[in-house]
Amino acid sequence: KYDLVFLNSYGEVTCLTGHGHRRWSVQAGSGWSSLDSGSAQSEVSTVVPTLRTMELRVRGGNNVLLSAGAYSANILSPGGHKLESIDFPAMPNLDLQVMDFNADGLNDIVLCTAEGHYGYAQVRHFSTVPFTGLLACLLVAMISVYVSLHGTGNRRVKRGTEVID
């Protein structure tokens, strides 16, 4: 019933069934390196990767996967499709925090780095379907008014001076 999800240092996210069969695997691009170029402190000791589930809405039950490495984070669907990518301005030194920091009902992501804290907020995108429907109704109303006032053009309306008694 439950799946196991793994994130490795190459940035690959793999989902296995409870019996150990691979359900899906995706190169998310959220990796990190244990090799450091010339400094005494290795990068892996300062980078904290994140792999967790995240609800899109506060108490909404719409879960996605959040995977993060040294330079980017990815939001994955439960089926393994990449929904969104976020590039980091600096390497995280804590795992990503999920909270609603702007009180809009949508969960947001907080990145903690040595340089400061960064917030990534979800933005609501309203559908254009209602606007398109209203525009279509307006067009139908305008055509019906035009036809009722001017007719279809098949019948010519005579003027009062042209009528024979």
PDB file of C-alpha atoms in Angstrom:
ATOM      1  CA  LYS A   1       0.000   0.000   0.000  1.00  0.00           C
ATOM      2  CA  TYR A   2       2.809   2.449   0.814  1.00  0.00           C
ATOM      3  CA  ASP A   3       5.573   3.543  -1.522  1.00  0.00           C
ATOM      4  CA  LEU A   4       9.222   4.190  -0.667  1.00  0.00           C
ATOM      5  CA  VAL A   5      10.827   7.274  -2.197  1.00  0.00           C
ATOM      6  CA  PHE A   6      14.572   7.889  -2.309  1.00  0.00           C
ATOM      7  CA  LEU A   7      16.737  10.854  -3.311  1.00  0.00           C
ATOM      8  CA  ASN A   8      20.385  10.205  -4.103  1.00  0.00           C
ATOM      9  CA  SER A   9      23.274  12.638  -4.419  1.00  0.00           C
ATOM     10  CA  TYR A  10      23.010  12.615  -8.228  1.00  0.00           C
ATOM     11  CA  GLY A  11      19.556  14.196  -7.969  1.00  0.00           C
ATOM     12  CA  GLU A  12      17.619  11.090  -8.957  1.00  0.00           C
ATOM     13  CA  VAL A  13      14.312  10.487  -7.203  1.00  0.00           C
ATOM     14  CA  THR A  14      13.150   6.871  -7.249  1.00  0.00           C
ATOM     15  CA  CYS A  15       9.839   5.482  -6.060  1.00  0.00           C
ATOM     16  CA  LEU A  16       9.561   1.829  -5.096  1.00  0.00           C
ATOM     17  CA  THR A  17       6.477  -0.155  -4.188  1.00  0.00           C
ATOM     18  CA  GLY A  18       6.171  -1.790  -0.792  1.00  0.00           C
ATOM     19  CA  HIS A  19       7.441  -5.013  -2.406  1.00  0.00           C
ATOM     20  CA  GLY A  20      10.587  -3.334  -3.793  1.00  0.00           C
ATOM     21  CA  HIS A  21       9.535  -2.974  -7.439  1.00  0.00           C
ATOM     22  CA  ARG A  22      10.408   0.290  -9.160  1.00  0.00           C
ATOM     23  CA  ARG A  23       7.313   2.377  -9.775  1.00  0.00           C
ATOM     24  CA  TRP A  24       9.116   5.325 -11.359  1.00  0.00           C
ATOM     25  CA  SER A  25      12.476   7.075 -11.397  1.00  0.00           C
ATOM     26  CA  VAL A  26      13.174  10.626 -12.528  1.00  0.00           C
ATOM     27  CA  GLN A  27      16.304  12.746 -12.837  1.00  0.00           C
ATOM     28  CA  ALA A  28      15.079  15.708 -10.809  1.00  0.00           C
ATOM     29  CA  GLY A  29      18.330  17.676 -10.930  1.00  0.00           C
ATOM     30  CA  SER A  30      18.359  18.315  -7.191  1.00  0.00           C
ATOM     31  CA  GLY A  31      21.690  16.698  -6.379  1.00  0.00           C
ATOM     32  CA  TRP A  32      24.733  17.601  -4.346  1.00  0.00           C
ATOM     33  CA  SER A  33      28.400  16.715  -4.431  1.00  0.00           C
ATOM     34  CA  SER A  34      30.635  15.234  -1.762  1.00  0.00           C
ATOM     35  CA  LEU A  35      33.721  16.479  -3.580  1.00  0.00           C
ATOM     36  CA  ASP A  36      34.816  19.960  -2.679  1.00  0.00           C
ATOM     37  CA  SER A  37      37.206  21.988  -4.748  1.00  0.00           C
ATOM     38  CA  GLY A  38      40.029  22.982  -2.449  1.00  0.00           C
ATOM     39  CA  SER A  39      38.375  23.989   0.821  1.00  0.00           C
ATOM     40  CA  ALA A  40      38.859  22.267   4.148  1.00  0.00           C
ATOM     41  CA  GLN A  41      35.139  21.863   4.791  1.00  0.00           C
ATOM     42  CA  SER A  42      33.337  19.607   2.344  1.00  0.00           C
ATOM     43  CA  GLU A  43      30.172  20.725   0.640  1.00  0.00           C
ATOM     44  CA  VAL A  44      28.194  17.758   1.911  1.00  0.00           C
ATOM     45  CA  SER A  45      28.637  18.926   5.499  1.00  0.00           C
ATOM     46  CA  THR A  46      27.057  22.288   4.714  1.00  0.00           C
ATOM     47  CA  VAL A  47      24.355  21.206   2.253  1.00  0.00           C
ATOM     48  CA  VAL A  48      21.221  19.651   3.692  1.00  0.00           C
ATOM     49  CA  PRO A  49      19.183  17.828   1.032  1.00  0.00           C
ATOM     50  CA  THR A  50      15.416  17.623   1.408  1.00  0.00           C
ATOM     51  CA  LEU A  51      12.964  14.932   0.423  1.00  0.00           C
ATOM     52  CA  ARG A  52       9.489  15.283   1.872  1.00  0.00           C
ATOM     53  CA  THR A  53       5.843  15.354   0.996  1.00  0.00           C
ATOM     54  CA  MET A  54       4.138  18.697   0.761  1.00  0.00           C
ATOM     55  CA  GLU A  55       0.470  19.632   0.698  1.00  0.00           C
ATOM     56  CA  LEU A  56      -0.294  22.265  -1.907  1.00  0.00           C
ATOM     57  CA  ARG A  57      -3.060  23.756   0.241  1.00  0.00           C
ATOM     58  CA  VAL A  58      -3.122  24.057   3.991  1.00  0.00           C
ATOM     59  CA  ARG A  59      -4.999  20.945   5.197  1.00  0.00           C
ATOM     60  CA  GLY A  60      -5.868  20.262   1.565  1.00  0.00           C
ATOM     61  CA  GLY A  61      -4.716  16.682   1.135  1.00  0.00           C
ATOM     62  CA  ASN A  62      -3.195  17.336  -2.317  1.00  0.00           C
ATOM     63  CA  ASN A  63       0.267  15.878  -1.708  1.00  0.00           C
ATOM     64  CA  VAL A  64       3.315  16.335  -3.917  1.00  0.00           C
ATOM     65  CA  LEU A  65       6.986  15.474  -3.407  1.00  0.00           C
ATOM     66  CA  LEU A  66       9.543  18.158  -2.635  1.00  0.00           C
ATOM     67  CA  SER A  67      13.154  17.229  -3.413  1.00  0.00           C
ATOM     68  CA  ALA A  68      16.028  19.647  -2.939  1.00  0.00           C
ATOM     69  CA  GLY A  69      19.778  19.462  -3.238  1.00  0.00           C
ATOM     70  CA  ALA A  70      22.599  22.000  -3.296  1.00  0.00           C
ATOM     71  CA  TYR A  71      21.445  24.259  -6.117  1.00  0.00           C
ATOM     72  CA  SER A  72      17.785  23.604  -6.872  1.00  0.00           C
ATOM     73  CA  ALA A  73      14.527  22.113  -5.679  1.00  0.00           C
ATOM     74  CA  ASN A  74      11.865  20.267  -7.618  1.00  0.00           C
ATOM     75  CA  ILE A  75       8.219  19.612  -6.959  1.00  0.00           C
ATOM     76  CA  LEU A  76       7.129  16.226  -8.278  1.00  0.00           C
ATOM     77  CA  SER A  77       3.667  14.753  -8.692  1.00  0.00           C
ATOM     78  CA  PRO A  78       2.873  11.417  -7.001  1.00  0.00           C
ATOM     79  CA  GLY A  79       3.291   9.858 -10.459  1.00  0.00           C
ATOM     80  CA  GLY A  80       6.848  11.192 -10.821  1.00  0.00           C
ATOM     81  CA  HIS A  81       6.217  14.106 -13.202  1.00  0.00           C
ATOM     82  CA  LYS A  82       8.163  17.314 -12.601  1.00  0.00           C
ATOM     83  CA  LEU A  83       5.693  20.091 -11.814  1.00  0.00           C
ATOM     84  CA  GLU A  84       8.035  22.938 -10.912  1.00  0.00           C
ATOM     85  CA  SER A  85      11.737  23.710 -10.471  1.00  0.00           C
ATOM     86  CA  ILE A  86      13.279  26.326  -8.206  1.00  0.00           C
ATOM     87  CA  ASP A  87      16.895  27.501  -8.498  1.00  0.00           C
ATOM     88  CA  PHE A  88      18.528  28.526  -5.229  1.00  0.00           C
ATOM     89  CA  PRO A  89      20.531  31.735  -4.772  1.00  0.00           C
ATOM     90  CA  ALA A  90      22.786  29.903  -2.273  1.00  0.00           C
ATOM     91  CA  MET A  91      23.198  26.420  -0.821  1.00  0.00           C
ATOM     92  CA  PRO A  92      20.724  25.449   1.909  1.00  0.00           C
ATOM     93  CA  ASN A  93      22.079  24.768   5.378  1.00  0.00           C
ATOM     94  CA  LEU A  94      18.731  23.487   6.715  1.00  0.00           C
ATOM     95  CA  ASP A  95      16.114  21.327   5.065  1.00  0.00           C
ATOM     96  CA  LEU A  96      13.398  23.245   3.253  1.00  0.00           C
ATOM     97  CA  GLN A  97      10.512  24.319   5.460  1.00  0.00           C
ATOM     98  CA  VAL A  98       6.938  24.156   4.215  1.00  0.00           C
ATOM     99  CA  MET A  99       4.500  26.657   5.708  1.00  0.00           C
ATOM    100  CA  ASP A 100       1.892  29.229   4.758  1.00  0.00           C
ATOM    101  CA  PHE A 101       3.866  32.390   5.515  1.00  0.00           C
ATOM    102  CA  ASN A 102       1.600  34.808   3.636  1.00  0.00           C
ATOM    103  CA  ALA A 103      -1.725  33.437   4.987  1.00  0.00           C
ATOM    104  CA  ASP A 104      -3.330  32.831   1.577  1.00  0.00           C
ATOM    105  CA  GLY A 105      -4.232  29.184   2.232  1.00  0.00           C
ATOM    106  CA  LEU A 106      -1.461  27.814  -0.009  1.00  0.00           C
ATOM    107  CA  ASN A 107       1.687  26.252   1.448  1.00  0.00           C
ATOM    108  CA  ASP A 108       4.914  28.051   0.642  1.00  0.00           C
ATOM    109  CA  ILE A 109       8.589  27.047   0.831  1.00  0.00           C
ATOM    110  CA  VAL A 110      11.230  28.677   3.034  1.00  0.00           C
ATOM    111  CA  LEU A 111      14.923  28.262   2.178  1.00  0.00           C
ATOM    112  CA  CYS A 112      17.492  28.880   4.945  1.00  0.00           C
ATOM    113  CA  THR A 113      21.040  29.615   3.762  1.00  0.00           C
ATOM    114  CA  ALA A 114      24.146  31.121   5.293  1.00  0.00           C
ATOM    115  CA  GLU A 115      23.280  34.353   3.458  1.00  0.00           C
ATOM    116  CA  GLY A 116      19.706  34.612   4.756  1.00  0.00           C
ATOM    117  CA  HIS A 117      16.185  33.261   4.473  1.00  0.00           C
ATOM    118  CA  TYR A 118      14.305  33.118   1.171  1.00  0.00           C
ATOM    119  CA  GLY A 119      10.596  32.519   0.700  1.00  0.00           C
ATOM    120  CA  TYR A 120       8.990  30.985  -2.364  1.00  0.00           C
ATOM    121  CA  ALA A 121       5.242  31.615  -2.404  1.00  0.00           C
ATOM    122  CA  GLN A 122       2.666  29.817  -4.499  1.00  0.00           C
ATOM    123  CA  VAL A 123       0.671  32.160  -6.690  1.00  0.00           C
ATOM    124  CA  ARG A 124      -2.940  31.518  -7.576  1.00  0.00           C
ATOM    125  CA  HIS A 125      -3.651  31.400 -11.304  1.00  0.00           C
ATOM    126  CA  PHE A 126      -7.278  31.978 -12.081  1.00  0.00           C
ATOM    127  CA  SER A 127      -8.756  30.182 -15.043  1.00  0.00           C
ATOM    128  CA  THR A 128      -9.811  32.100 -18.130  1.00  0.00           C
ATOM    129  CA  VAL A 129     -12.749  29.746 -18.760  1.00  0.00           C
ATOM    130  CA  PRO A 130     -15.345  31.938 -16.957  1.00  0.00           C
ATOM    131  CA  PHE A 131     -14.120  35.021 -18.839  1.00  0.00           C
ATOM    132  CA  THR A 132     -14.303  33.192 -22.158  1.00  0.00           C
ATOM    133  CA  GLY A 133     -17.828  32.005 -21.358  1.00  0.00           C
ATOM    134  CA  LEU A 134     -18.954  35.531 -20.508  1.00  0.00           C
ATOM    135  CA  LEU A 135     -17.405  36.829 -23.710  1.00  0.00           C
ATOM    136  CA  ALA A 136     -19.249  34.179 -25.743  1.00  0.00           C
ATOM    137  CA  CYS A 137     -22.573  35.106 -24.080  1.00  0.00           C
ATOM    138  CA  LEU A 138     -21.968  38.776 -24.869  1.00  0.00           C
ATOM    139  CA  LEU A 139     -21.250  37.931 -28.501  1.00  0.00           C
ATOM    140  CA  VAL A 140     -24.458  35.863 -28.809  1.00  0.00           C
ATOM    141  CA  ALA A 141     -26.466  38.695 -27.203  1.00  0.00           C
ATOM    142  CA  MET A 142     -24.990  41.279 -29.592  1.00  0.00           C
ATOM    143  CA  ILE A 143     -25.782  39.122 -32.644  1.00  0.00           C
ATOM    144  CA  SER A 144     -29.356  38.524 -31.482  1.00  0.00           C
ATOM    145  CA  VAL A 145     -29.923  42.269 -30.914  1.00  0.00           C
ATOM    146  CA  TYR A 146     -28.504  43.068 -34.360  1.00  0.00           C
ATOM    147  CA  VAL A 147     -30.677  40.464 -36.074  1.00  0.00           C
ATOM    148  CA  SER A 148     -33.804  41.614 -34.220  1.00  0.00           C
ATOM    149  CA  LEU A 149     -33.215  45.254 -35.164  1.00  0.00           C
ATOM    150  CA  HIS A 150     -32.000  44.850 -38.746  1.00  0.00           C
ATOM    151  CA  GLY A 151     -33.497  41.528 -39.742  1.00  0.00           C
ATOM    152  CA  THR A 152     -31.772  38.849 -41.741  1.00  0.00           C
ATOM    153  CA  GLY A 153     -31.745  40.858 -44.972  1.00  0.00           C
ATOM    154  CA  ASN A 154     -34.240  38.653 -46.850  1.00  0.00           C
ATOM    155  CA  ARG A 155     -37.227  40.916 -46.277  1.00  0.00           C
ATOM    156  CA  ARG A 156     -37.180  44.567 -47.210  1.00  0.00           C
ATOM    157  CA  VAL A 157     -39.193  46.821 -44.936  1.00  0.00           C
ATOM    158  CA  LYS A 158     -41.228  49.365 -46.907  1.00  0.00           C
ATOM    159  CA  ARG A 159     -41.416  52.965 -45.852  1.00  0.00           C
ATOM    160  CA  GLY A 160     -44.682  54.638 -45.103  1.00  0.00           C
ATOM    161  CA  THR A 161     -44.597  56.571 -48.387  1.00  0.00           C
ATOM    162  CA  GLU A 162     -44.124  53.371 -50.416  1.00  0.00           C
ATOM    163  CA  VAL A 163     -47.166  51.595 -49.045  1.00  0.00           C
ATOM    164  CA  ILE A 164     -50.125  51.453 -51.464  1.00  0.00           C
ATOM    165  CA  ASP A 165     -53.566  51.643 -49.847  1.00  0.00           C
TER     166      ASP A 165
END
